[in-house]
Amino acid sequence: MACLNPSQLQKFQENGFLVLEGFVSAEECMAMQQRISEIVAEMDVPPHCRTEFSTQEEEQLRAQGSTDYFLSSGDKIRFFFEKGVFDKKGNFVVPPEKAVNKIGHALHAHDPVFRSVTHSPKVQALARSLGLQMPVVVQSMYIFKQPHFGGEVSPHQDATFLYTEPLGRVLGMWIAVEDATLTNGCLWFIPGSHTKGVSRRMIRAPAGSAPGTRFLGSEPARDDSLFVPTPVQRGALVLIHGEVVHKSEQNLSACSRQAYTFHLMEAAGTVWSPENWLQPTADLAFPPLYT
């Protein structure tokens, strides 16, 4: 099974991330791609909801923080788009399947294919070997990284958006559905950067006030040379500590870099910040990982 050995566990604790090649089979990757293409084919996005996904702070607030479509997506399957894929009237200028940046944030809850990947015996065994007692799934995303214009994701910590007290209770599991290479936008990490706390937090505003979110603190300037590229093959799983600093570059290649990622929180003895943009709802509490 997919248990970590002591040296892998130590490496994860030291670096804040760990690559597990071959974690998911080619068949499982194909099943996810097949299902996501069905979801995209059935996509019906009201024009006023055509939100472009952005990670630059001002654009983040403008594009997402002020839209209910983003803020109420935690218990739904919703679509977020690359920059420049709509004309001024909100019509696609590229084929819709090439326009999607990501789909989030509850594939793990509402879609049987993604639910089975998320709660697979392999994932459960991996979480147990990390010592997680009561892990719950807080969100999931399918990320497309479209060829030629898949946007960059600027340096960030996941705990900026998914904040807990104490810190260190959030874990990302990032599955490469396609090869992630130096040219198509693989992940980059600053090893060991998960030990210094969180420099920035995204705070949800009180209901009805605009914009819907704001940031506390700011991302410090970081030396590019600190980042280590992490190219992986299709089927790899990358473990991501909630506070490790990571990024990905724009995809300028002709190949997409699809990935399925979800976040776990150790619920035992943990307070999920009531100020996080993402909150459990009456429709969807955070489901326990262990089934």
PDB file of C-alpha atoms in Angstrom:
ATOM      1  CA  MET A   1       0.000   0.000   0.000  1.00  0.00           C
ATOM      2  CA  ALA A   2       0.933   3.635  -0.226  1.00  0.00           C
ATOM      3  CA  CYS A   3       2.523   4.046   3.186  1.00  0.00           C
ATOM      4  CA  LEU A   4       5.487   6.345   3.644  1.00  0.00           C
ATOM      5  CA  ASN A   5       8.702   4.811   4.914  1.00  0.00           C
ATOM      6  CA  PRO A   6      10.662   6.632   7.654  1.00  0.00           C
ATOM      7  CA  SER A   7      13.078   8.293   5.207  1.00  0.00           C
ATOM      8  CA  GLN A   8      10.197   9.605   3.051  1.00  0.00           C
ATOM      9  CA  LEU A   9       8.459  10.914   6.164  1.00  0.00           C
ATOM     10  CA  GLN A  10      11.645  12.657   7.256  1.00  0.00           C
ATOM     11  CA  LYS A  11      12.120  14.162   3.799  1.00  0.00           C
ATOM     12  CA  PHE A  12       8.564  15.512   3.843  1.00  0.00           C
ATOM     13  CA  GLN A  13       9.035  16.979   7.326  1.00  0.00           C
ATOM     14  CA  GLU A  14      12.300  18.666   6.281  1.00  0.00           C
ATOM     15  CA  ASN A  15      11.259  19.990   2.861  1.00  0.00           C
ATOM     16  CA  GLY A  16       7.511  20.519   3.237  1.00  0.00           C
ATOM     17  CA  PHE A  17       6.782  18.558   0.059  1.00  0.00           C
ATOM     18  CA  LEU A  18       7.339  15.032  -1.237  1.00  0.00           C
ATOM     19  CA  VAL A  19       7.007  13.420  -4.667  1.00  0.00           C
ATOM     20  CA  LEU A  20       5.535   9.917  -4.885  1.00  0.00           C
ATOM     21  CA  GLU A  21       5.934   8.794  -8.504  1.00  0.00           C
ATOM     22  CA  GLY A  22       3.526   6.179  -9.867  1.00  0.00           C
ATOM     23  CA  PHE A  23       0.965   6.689  -7.103  1.00  0.00           C
ATOM     24  CA  VAL A  24      -2.010   6.627  -9.477  1.00  0.00           C
ATOM     25  CA  SER A  25      -2.307   4.223 -12.411  1.00  0.00           C
ATOM     26  CA  ALA A  26      -2.557   5.282 -16.061  1.00  0.00           C
ATOM     27  CA  GLU A  27      -6.106   3.857 -16.038  1.00  0.00           C
ATOM     28  CA  GLU A  28      -7.092   6.075 -13.111  1.00  0.00           C
ATOM     29  CA  CYS A  29      -5.625   9.106 -14.891  1.00  0.00           C
ATOM     30  CA  MET A  30      -7.560   8.234 -18.044  1.00  0.00           C
ATOM     31  CA  ALA A  31     -10.776   7.827 -16.043  1.00  0.00           C
ATOM     32  CA  MET A  32     -10.318  11.314 -14.535  1.00  0.00           C
ATOM     33  CA  GLN A  33      -9.613  12.870 -17.936  1.00  0.00           C
ATOM     34  CA  GLN A  34     -12.595  11.133 -19.488  1.00  0.00           C
ATOM     35  CA  ARG A  35     -14.885  12.287 -16.692  1.00  0.00           C
ATOM     36  CA  ILE A  36     -13.605  15.865 -16.738  1.00  0.00           C
ATOM     37  CA  SER A  37     -14.154  16.113 -20.492  1.00  0.00           C
ATOM     38  CA  GLU A  38     -17.778  15.014 -19.916  1.00  0.00           C
ATOM     39  CA  ILE A  39     -18.183  17.654 -17.183  1.00  0.00           C
ATOM     40  CA  VAL A  40     -16.741  20.350 -19.473  1.00  0.00           C
ATOM     41  CA  ALA A  41     -18.947  19.221 -22.378  1.00  0.00           C
ATOM     42  CA  GLU A  42     -22.014  19.651 -20.144  1.00  0.00           C
ATOM     43  CA  MET A  43     -20.788  22.974 -18.718  1.00  0.00           C
ATOM     44  CA  ASP A  44     -23.394  25.715 -18.761  1.00  0.00           C
ATOM     45  CA  VAL A  45     -21.923  28.936 -17.425  1.00  0.00           C
ATOM     46  CA  PRO A  46     -24.179  31.959 -17.106  1.00  0.00           C
ATOM     47  CA  PRO A  47     -22.416  34.923 -18.753  1.00  0.00           C
ATOM     48  CA  HIS A  48     -22.391  36.968 -15.532  1.00  0.00           C
ATOM     49  CA  CYS A  49     -20.525  34.131 -13.848  1.00  0.00           C
ATOM     50  CA  ARG A  50     -17.697  34.014 -16.349  1.00  0.00           C
ATOM     51  CA  THR A  51     -14.997  34.519 -13.771  1.00  0.00           C
ATOM     52  CA  GLU A  52     -11.403  34.618 -14.909  1.00  0.00           C
ATOM     53  CA  PHE A  53      -9.116  32.929 -12.420  1.00  0.00           C
ATOM     54  CA  SER A  54      -6.143  35.014 -11.339  1.00  0.00           C
ATOM     55  CA  THR A  55      -3.502  34.787  -8.658  1.00  0.00           C
ATOM     56  CA  GLN A  56      -2.077  38.301  -8.698  1.00  0.00           C
ATOM     57  CA  GLU A  57      -3.420  39.881  -5.537  1.00  0.00           C
ATOM     58  CA  GLU A  58      -5.376  42.789  -6.993  1.00  0.00           C
ATOM     59  CA  GLU A  59      -6.778  40.663  -9.758  1.00  0.00           C
ATOM     60  CA  GLN A  60      -7.573  37.928  -7.252  1.00  0.00           C
ATOM     61  CA  LEU A  61      -9.732  40.295  -5.275  1.00  0.00           C
ATOM     62  CA  ARG A  62     -11.322  41.791  -8.361  1.00  0.00           C
ATOM     63  CA  ALA A  63     -11.961  38.522 -10.150  1.00  0.00           C
ATOM     64  CA  GLN A  64     -12.854  36.224  -7.266  1.00  0.00           C
ATOM     65  CA  GLY A  65     -13.203  38.018  -3.982  1.00  0.00           C
ATOM     66  CA  SER A  66     -16.018  40.170  -5.264  1.00  0.00           C
ATOM     67  CA  THR A  67     -17.975  37.365  -6.900  1.00  0.00           C
ATOM     68  CA  ASP A  68     -20.504  35.189  -5.159  1.00  0.00           C
ATOM     69  CA  TYR A  69     -19.822  32.607  -7.864  1.00  0.00           C
ATOM     70  CA  PHE A  70     -16.374  31.995  -6.368  1.00  0.00           C
ATOM     71  CA  LEU A  71     -17.313  32.528  -2.719  1.00  0.00           C
ATOM     72  CA  SER A  72     -20.213  30.080  -2.867  1.00  0.00           C
ATOM     73  CA  SER A  73     -18.331  27.400  -4.839  1.00  0.00           C
ATOM     74  CA  GLY A  74     -17.115  25.393  -1.838  1.00  0.00           C
ATOM     75  CA  ASP A  75     -19.962  22.887  -1.995  1.00  0.00           C
ATOM     76  CA  LYS A  76     -20.439  22.924  -5.792  1.00  0.00           C
ATOM     77  CA  ILE A  77     -18.767  22.045  -9.087  1.00  0.00           C
ATOM     78  CA  ARG A  78     -17.987  25.372 -10.750  1.00  0.00           C
ATOM     79  CA  PHE A  79     -15.862  26.683 -13.608  1.00  0.00           C
ATOM     80  CA  PHE A  80     -13.108  29.310 -13.576  1.00  0.00           C
ATOM     81  CA  PHE A  81     -11.464  30.613 -16.710  1.00  0.00           C
ATOM     82  CA  GLU A  82      -8.162  31.794 -18.106  1.00  0.00           C
ATOM     83  CA  LYS A  83      -7.554  35.452 -18.892  1.00  0.00           C
ATOM     84  CA  GLY A  84      -8.494  36.664 -22.339  1.00  0.00           C
ATOM     85  CA  VAL A  85     -10.863  33.836 -23.292  1.00  0.00           C
ATOM     86  CA  PHE A  86     -13.993  36.034 -23.431  1.00  0.00           C
ATOM     87  CA  ASP A  87     -14.871  38.964 -25.607  1.00  0.00           C
ATOM     88  CA  LYS A  88     -16.453  42.097 -24.116  1.00  0.00           C
ATOM     89  CA  LYS A  89     -19.880  40.474 -24.268  1.00  0.00           C
ATOM     90  CA  GLY A  90     -18.746  37.422 -22.314  1.00  0.00           C
ATOM     91  CA  ASN A  91     -18.644  35.054 -25.295  1.00  0.00           C
ATOM     92  CA  PHE A  92     -15.824  32.539 -25.668  1.00  0.00           C
ATOM     93  CA  VAL A  93     -13.091  33.515 -28.122  1.00  0.00           C
ATOM     94  CA  VAL A  94     -11.473  30.073 -27.827  1.00  0.00           C
ATOM     95  CA  PRO A  95     -13.173  26.662 -27.669  1.00  0.00           C
ATOM     96  CA  PRO A  96     -14.746  26.326 -24.191  1.00  0.00           C
ATOM     97  CA  GLU A  97     -12.701  23.228 -23.349  1.00  0.00           C
ATOM     98  CA  LYS A  98      -9.544  25.284 -23.930  1.00  0.00           C
ATOM     99  CA  ALA A  99     -10.818  28.211 -21.836  1.00  0.00           C
ATOM    100  CA  VAL A 100     -11.163  26.551 -18.432  1.00  0.00           C
ATOM    101  CA  ASN A 101      -8.444  27.269 -15.879  1.00  0.00           C
ATOM    102  CA  LYS A 102      -9.883  25.044 -13.156  1.00  0.00           C
ATOM    103  CA  ILE A 103     -13.014  23.359 -11.865  1.00  0.00           C
ATOM    104  CA  GLY A 104     -13.724  23.566  -8.125  1.00  0.00           C
ATOM    105  CA  HIS A 105     -14.285  23.120  -5.291  1.00  0.00           C
ATOM    106  CA  ALA A 106     -16.349  20.024  -4.464  1.00  0.00           C
ATOM    107  CA  LEU A 107     -15.585  17.440  -7.144  1.00  0.00           C
ATOM    108  CA  HIS A 108     -14.600  15.125  -4.278  1.00  0.00           C
ATOM    109  CA  ALA A 109     -18.129  15.264  -2.886  1.00  0.00           C
ATOM    110  CA  HIS A 110     -20.357  15.399  -5.957  1.00  0.00           C
ATOM    111  CA  ASP A 111     -18.635  13.328  -8.628  1.00  0.00           C
ATOM    112  CA  PRO A 112     -18.265   9.549  -8.212  1.00  0.00           C
ATOM    113  CA  VAL A 113     -15.004   9.328 -10.199  1.00  0.00           C
ATOM    114  CA  PHE A 114     -13.260  12.030  -8.162  1.00  0.00           C
ATOM    115  CA  ARG A 115     -14.791  10.814  -4.924  1.00  0.00           C
ATOM    116  CA  SER A 116     -13.314   7.375  -5.510  1.00  0.00           C
ATOM    117  CA  VAL A 117      -9.855   8.811  -6.242  1.00  0.00           C
ATOM    118  CA  THR A 118      -9.999  11.074  -3.173  1.00  0.00           C
ATOM    119  CA  HIS A 119     -11.116   8.328  -0.795  1.00  0.00           C
ATOM    120  CA  SER A 120      -9.125   5.529  -2.426  1.00  0.00           C
ATOM    121  CA  PRO A 121      -7.516   2.927  -0.137  1.00  0.00           C
ATOM    122  CA  LYS A 122      -4.117   4.270  -1.325  1.00  0.00           C
ATOM    123  CA  VAL A 123      -4.909   7.811  -0.207  1.00  0.00           C
ATOM    124  CA  GLN A 124      -6.342   6.607   3.099  1.00  0.00           C
ATOM    125  CA  ALA A 125      -3.230   4.507   3.759  1.00  0.00           C
ATOM    126  CA  LEU A 126      -0.994   7.459   2.898  1.00  0.00           C
ATOM    127  CA  ALA A 127      -2.889   9.727   5.318  1.00  0.00           C
ATOM    128  CA  ARG A 128      -2.618   7.114   8.060  1.00  0.00           C
ATOM    129  CA  SER A 129       1.118   6.796   7.528  1.00  0.00           C
ATOM    130  CA  LEU A 130       1.346  10.585   7.972  1.00  0.00           C
ATOM    131  CA  GLY A 131      -0.319  10.159  11.356  1.00  0.00           C
ATOM    132  CA  LEU A 132      -3.619  11.832  10.435  1.00  0.00           C
ATOM    133  CA  GLN A 133      -6.293  10.761  12.913  1.00  0.00           C
ATOM    134  CA  MET A 134      -9.448  12.527  11.718  1.00  0.00           C
ATOM    135  CA  PRO A 135      -8.685  13.949   8.276  1.00  0.00           C
ATOM    136  CA  VAL A 136     -11.517  15.682   6.436  1.00  0.00           C
ATOM    137  CA  VAL A 137     -11.588  16.807   2.798  1.00  0.00           C
ATOM    138  CA  VAL A 138     -12.009  20.585   2.617  1.00  0.00           C
ATOM    139  CA  GLN A 139     -11.821  21.236  -1.127  1.00  0.00           C
ATOM    140  CA  SER A 140     -10.821  19.799  -4.490  1.00  0.00           C
ATOM    141  CA  MET A 141      -9.882  21.244  -7.857  1.00  0.00           C
ATOM    142  CA  TYR A 142      -9.147  20.002 -11.346  1.00  0.00           C
ATOM    143  CA  ILE A 143      -6.510  22.274 -12.891  1.00  0.00           C
ATOM    144  CA  PHE A 144      -6.029  22.383 -16.661  1.00  0.00           C
ATOM    145  CA  LYS A 145      -2.922  24.523 -17.293  1.00  0.00           C
ATOM    146  CA  GLN A 146      -4.001  24.961 -20.906  1.00  0.00           C
ATOM    147  CA  PRO A 147      -1.419  24.805 -23.725  1.00  0.00           C
ATOM    148  CA  HIS A 148       0.089  28.151 -24.799  1.00  0.00           C
ATOM    149  CA  PHE A 149      -1.693  30.297 -22.208  1.00  0.00           C
ATOM    150  CA  GLY A 150      -2.282  28.332 -19.002  1.00  0.00           C
ATOM    151  CA  GLY A 151      -1.675  31.062 -16.432  1.00  0.00           C
ATOM    152  CA  GLU A 152       1.125  31.212 -13.888  1.00  0.00           C
ATOM    153  CA  VAL A 153       0.355  30.677 -10.213  1.00  0.00           C
ATOM    154  CA  SER A 154       2.417  33.169  -8.228  1.00  0.00           C
ATOM    155  CA  PRO A 155       4.330  32.093  -5.086  1.00  0.00           C
ATOM    156  CA  HIS A 156       1.929  31.337  -2.250  1.00  0.00           C
ATOM    157  CA  GLN A 157       1.171  29.160   0.752  1.00  0.00           C
ATOM    158  CA  ASP A 158      -2.051  27.146   0.764  1.00  0.00           C
ATOM    159  CA  ALA A 159      -2.645  28.178   4.397  1.00  0.00           C
ATOM    160  CA  THR A 160      -3.116  31.764   3.130  1.00  0.00           C
ATOM    161  CA  PHE A 161      -6.500  30.566   1.879  1.00  0.00           C
ATOM    162  CA  LEU A 162      -7.065  27.564   4.177  1.00  0.00           C
ATOM    163  CA  TYR A 163      -6.049  28.845   7.612  1.00  0.00           C
ATOM    164  CA  THR A 164      -6.208  26.765  10.780  1.00  0.00           C
ATOM    165  CA  GLU A 165      -5.284  27.123  14.412  1.00  0.00           C
ATOM    166  CA  PRO A 166      -2.874  25.648  15.155  1.00  0.00           C
ATOM    167  CA  LEU A 167      -1.086  25.855  11.806  1.00  0.00           C
ATOM    168  CA  GLY A 168       0.289  22.715  10.171  1.00  0.00           C
ATOM    169  CA  ARG A 169      -3.054  20.925   9.930  1.00  0.00           C
ATOM    170  CA  VAL A 170      -3.651  21.365   6.185  1.00  0.00           C
ATOM    171  CA  LEU A 171      -2.157  19.036   3.591  1.00  0.00           C
ATOM    172  CA  GLY A 172      -2.442  19.223  -0.192  1.00  0.00           C
ATOM    173  CA  MET A 173      -2.451  16.097  -2.346  1.00  0.00           C
ATOM    174  CA  TRP A 174      -1.637  17.038  -5.946  1.00  0.00           C
ATOM    175  CA  ILE A 175      -2.011  14.299  -8.569  1.00  0.00           C
ATOM    176  CA  ALA A 176      -0.429  14.704 -12.005  1.00  0.00           C
ATOM    177  CA  VAL A 177      -3.067  13.559 -14.492  1.00  0.00           C
ATOM    178  CA  GLU A 178      -0.565  14.414 -17.252  1.00  0.00           C
ATOM    179  CA  ASP A 179       3.218  14.821 -17.181  1.00  0.00           C
ATOM    180  CA  ALA A 180       4.251  18.060 -15.469  1.00  0.00           C
ATOM    181  CA  THR A 181       7.439  19.325 -17.110  1.00  0.00           C
ATOM    182  CA  LEU A 182       9.727  22.362 -17.003  1.00  0.00           C
ATOM    183  CA  THR A 183       8.058  23.672 -20.158  1.00  0.00           C
ATOM    184  CA  ASN A 184       4.371  23.097 -19.352  1.00  0.00           C
ATOM    185  CA  GLY A 185       4.261  24.537 -15.848  1.00  0.00           C
ATOM    186  CA  CYS A 186       5.409  22.019 -13.226  1.00  0.00           C
ATOM    187  CA  LEU A 187       5.349  22.943  -9.530  1.00  0.00           C
ATOM    188  CA  TRP A 188       8.292  24.774  -7.925  1.00  0.00           C
ATOM    189  CA  PHE A 189       8.951  24.743  -4.161  1.00  0.00           C
ATOM    190  CA  ILE A 190      11.170  26.509  -1.638  1.00  0.00           C
ATOM    191  CA  PRO A 191      12.331  23.531   0.453  1.00  0.00           C
ATOM    192  CA  GLY A 192      11.963  24.109   4.171  1.00  0.00           C
ATOM    193  CA  SER A 193       9.782  27.201   3.778  1.00  0.00           C
ATOM    194  CA  HIS A 194       6.936  25.568   5.716  1.00  0.00           C
ATOM    195  CA  THR A 195       8.465  26.339   9.121  1.00  0.00           C
ATOM    196  CA  LYS A 196       8.137  30.108   9.228  1.00  0.00           C
ATOM    197  CA  GLY A 197       4.397  30.656   9.590  1.00  0.00           C
ATOM    198  CA  VAL A 198       2.046  32.353   7.136  1.00  0.00           C
ATOM    199  CA  SER A 199       2.854  35.745   5.629  1.00  0.00           C
ATOM    200  CA  ARG A 200      -0.551  36.528   4.139  1.00  0.00           C
ATOM    201  CA  ARG A 201      -4.162  35.585   4.822  1.00  0.00           C
ATOM    202  CA  MET A 202      -7.254  35.853   2.670  1.00  0.00           C
ATOM    203  CA  ILE A 203     -10.146  36.948   4.909  1.00  0.00           C
ATOM    204  CA  ARG A 204     -13.800  36.647   4.026  1.00  0.00           C
ATOM    205  CA  ALA A 205     -15.760  39.851   4.534  1.00  0.00           C
ATOM    206  CA  PRO A 206     -19.058  39.854   6.461  1.00  0.00           C
ATOM    207  CA  ALA A 207     -21.951  38.681   4.294  1.00  0.00           C
ATOM    208  CA  GLY A 208     -23.201  41.308   1.891  1.00  0.00           C
ATOM    209  CA  SER A 209     -20.188  43.621   2.051  1.00  0.00           C
ATOM    210  CA  ALA A 210     -17.945  44.266  -0.920  1.00  0.00           C
ATOM    211  CA  PRO A 211     -15.410  43.180  -1.880  1.00  0.00           C
ATOM    212  CA  GLY A 212     -16.150  39.710  -0.570  1.00  0.00           C
ATOM    213  CA  THR A 213     -12.582  39.092   0.585  1.00  0.00           C
ATOM    214  CA  ARG A 214      -9.453  40.988   1.523  1.00  0.00           C
ATOM    215  CA  PHE A 215      -5.844  40.125   2.316  1.00  0.00           C
ATOM    216  CA  LEU A 216      -4.052  40.589   5.633  1.00  0.00           C
ATOM    217  CA  GLY A 217      -0.284  40.863   5.321  1.00  0.00           C
ATOM    218  CA  SER A 218       1.583  40.488   2.053  1.00  0.00           C
ATOM    219  CA  GLU A 219       3.798  38.024   0.231  1.00  0.00           C
ATOM    220  CA  PRO A 220       7.439  38.909   0.912  1.00  0.00           C
ATOM    221  CA  ALA A 221       9.805  39.337  -2.022  1.00  0.00           C
ATOM    222  CA  ARG A 222      11.402  35.930  -2.543  1.00  0.00           C
ATOM    223  CA  ASP A 223      14.616  35.138  -4.352  1.00  0.00           C
ATOM    224  CA  ASP A 224      13.822  33.130  -7.490  1.00  0.00           C
ATOM    225  CA  SER A 225      16.936  31.041  -6.953  1.00  0.00           C
ATOM    226  CA  LEU A 226      15.379  29.525  -3.798  1.00  0.00           C
ATOM    227  CA  PHE A 227      12.747  27.684  -5.843  1.00  0.00           C
ATOM    228  CA  VAL A 228      13.404  24.083  -6.878  1.00  0.00           C
ATOM    229  CA  PRO A 229      11.501  22.723  -9.907  1.00  0.00           C
ATOM    230  CA  THR A 230       9.553  19.517  -9.392  1.00  0.00           C
ATOM    231  CA  PRO A 231       8.793  17.913 -12.755  1.00  0.00           C
ATOM    232  CA  VAL A 232       6.826  14.679 -12.344  1.00  0.00           C
ATOM    233  CA  GLN A 233       5.356  12.019 -14.571  1.00  0.00           C
ATOM    234  CA  ARG A 234       1.693  11.288 -15.074  1.00  0.00           C
ATOM    235  CA  GLY A 235       0.360   9.381 -12.058  1.00  0.00           C
ATOM    236  CA  ALA A 236       2.677  11.023  -9.512  1.00  0.00           C
ATOM    237  CA  LEU A 237       1.299  12.399  -6.261  1.00  0.00           C
ATOM    238  CA  VAL A 238       2.938  15.438  -4.687  1.00  0.00           C
ATOM    239  CA  LEU A 239       2.355  15.955  -0.967  1.00  0.00           C
ATOM    240  CA  ILE A 240       2.212  19.672  -0.139  1.00  0.00           C
ATOM    241  CA  HIS A 241       2.454  21.010   3.418  1.00  0.00           C
ATOM    242  CA  GLY A 242      -0.037  23.840   3.986  1.00  0.00           C
ATOM    243  CA  GLU A 243       2.718  26.374   4.638  1.00  0.00           C
ATOM    244  CA  VAL A 244       5.347  25.443   2.055  1.00  0.00           C
ATOM    245  CA  VAL A 245       5.897  28.212  -0.526  1.00  0.00           C
ATOM    246  CA  HIS A 246       5.243  27.033  -4.073  1.00  0.00           C
ATOM    247  CA  LYS A 247       4.383  28.344  -7.530  1.00  0.00           C
ATOM    248  CA  SER A 248       4.047  27.306 -11.154  1.00  0.00           C
ATOM    249  CA  GLU A 249       4.989  29.177 -14.312  1.00  0.00           C
ATOM    250  CA  GLN A 250       2.805  29.969 -17.297  1.00  0.00           C
ATOM    251  CA  ASN A 251       2.412  27.098 -19.735  1.00  0.00           C
ATOM    252  CA  LEU A 252       3.921  28.217 -23.029  1.00  0.00           C
ATOM    253  CA  SER A 253       4.184  24.696 -24.451  1.00  0.00           C
ATOM    254  CA  ALA A 254       1.794  22.871 -26.772  1.00  0.00           C
ATOM    255  CA  CYS A 255       0.904  20.308 -24.046  1.00  0.00           C
ATOM    256  CA  SER A 256      -1.599  20.816 -21.237  1.00  0.00           C
ATOM    257  CA  ARG A 257      -0.609  19.967 -17.645  1.00  0.00           C
ATOM    258  CA  GLN A 258      -3.756  18.614 -16.068  1.00  0.00           C
ATOM    259  CA  ALA A 259      -3.824  17.841 -12.352  1.00  0.00           C
ATOM    260  CA  TYR A 260      -6.354  16.845  -9.716  1.00  0.00           C
ATOM    261  CA  THR A 261      -5.673  18.268  -6.285  1.00  0.00           C
ATOM    262  CA  PHE A 262      -7.473  18.175  -2.960  1.00  0.00           C
ATOM    263  CA  HIS A 263      -6.782  19.425   0.548  1.00  0.00           C
ATOM    264  CA  LEU A 264      -7.120  17.556   3.799  1.00  0.00           C
ATOM    265  CA  MET A 265      -7.359  19.002   7.284  1.00  0.00           C
ATOM    266  CA  GLU A 266      -6.579  17.099  10.455  1.00  0.00           C
ATOM    267  CA  ALA A 267      -9.823  17.833  12.300  1.00  0.00           C
ATOM    268  CA  ALA A 268      -8.698  16.474  15.682  1.00  0.00           C
ATOM    269  CA  GLY A 269      -7.874  19.429  17.916  1.00  0.00           C
ATOM    270  CA  THR A 270      -8.029  21.917  15.031  1.00  0.00           C
ATOM    271  CA  VAL A 271     -10.042  25.109  14.552  1.00  0.00           C
ATOM    272  CA  TRP A 272     -10.916  25.908  10.937  1.00  0.00           C
ATOM    273  CA  SER A 273     -10.801  29.704  10.737  1.00  0.00           C
ATOM    274  CA  PRO A 274     -14.283  31.235  10.524  1.00  0.00           C
ATOM    275  CA  GLU A 275     -12.629  33.948   8.411  1.00  0.00           C
ATOM    276  CA  ASN A 276     -11.618  31.538   5.595  1.00  0.00           C
ATOM    277  CA  TRP A 277     -13.406  32.128   2.281  1.00  0.00           C
ATOM    278  CA  LEU A 278     -14.294  28.430   2.244  1.00  0.00           C
ATOM    279  CA  GLN A 279     -16.729  27.239   4.907  1.00  0.00           C
ATOM    280  CA  PRO A 280     -18.589  23.987   5.432  1.00  0.00           C
ATOM    281  CA  THR A 281     -22.265  24.423   4.554  1.00  0.00           C
ATOM    282  CA  ALA A 282     -25.575  22.819   5.414  1.00  0.00           C
ATOM    283  CA  ASP A 283     -25.356  21.053   2.051  1.00  0.00           C
ATOM    284  CA  LEU A 284     -21.785  19.903   2.529  1.00  0.00           C
ATOM    285  CA  ALA A 285     -19.925  19.440   5.753  1.00  0.00           C
ATOM    286  CA  PHE A 286     -16.246  18.572   5.235  1.00  0.00           C
ATOM    287  CA  PRO A 287     -16.459  14.803   4.610  1.00  0.00           C
ATOM    288  CA  PRO A 288     -14.195  12.481   6.622  1.00  0.00           C
ATOM    289  CA  LEU A 289     -11.442  10.941   4.478  1.00  0.00           C
ATOM    290  CA  TYR A 290     -11.627   7.574   6.176  1.00  0.00           C
ATOM    291  CA  THR A 291     -14.608   5.631   4.887  1.00  0.00           C
TER     292      THR A 291
END
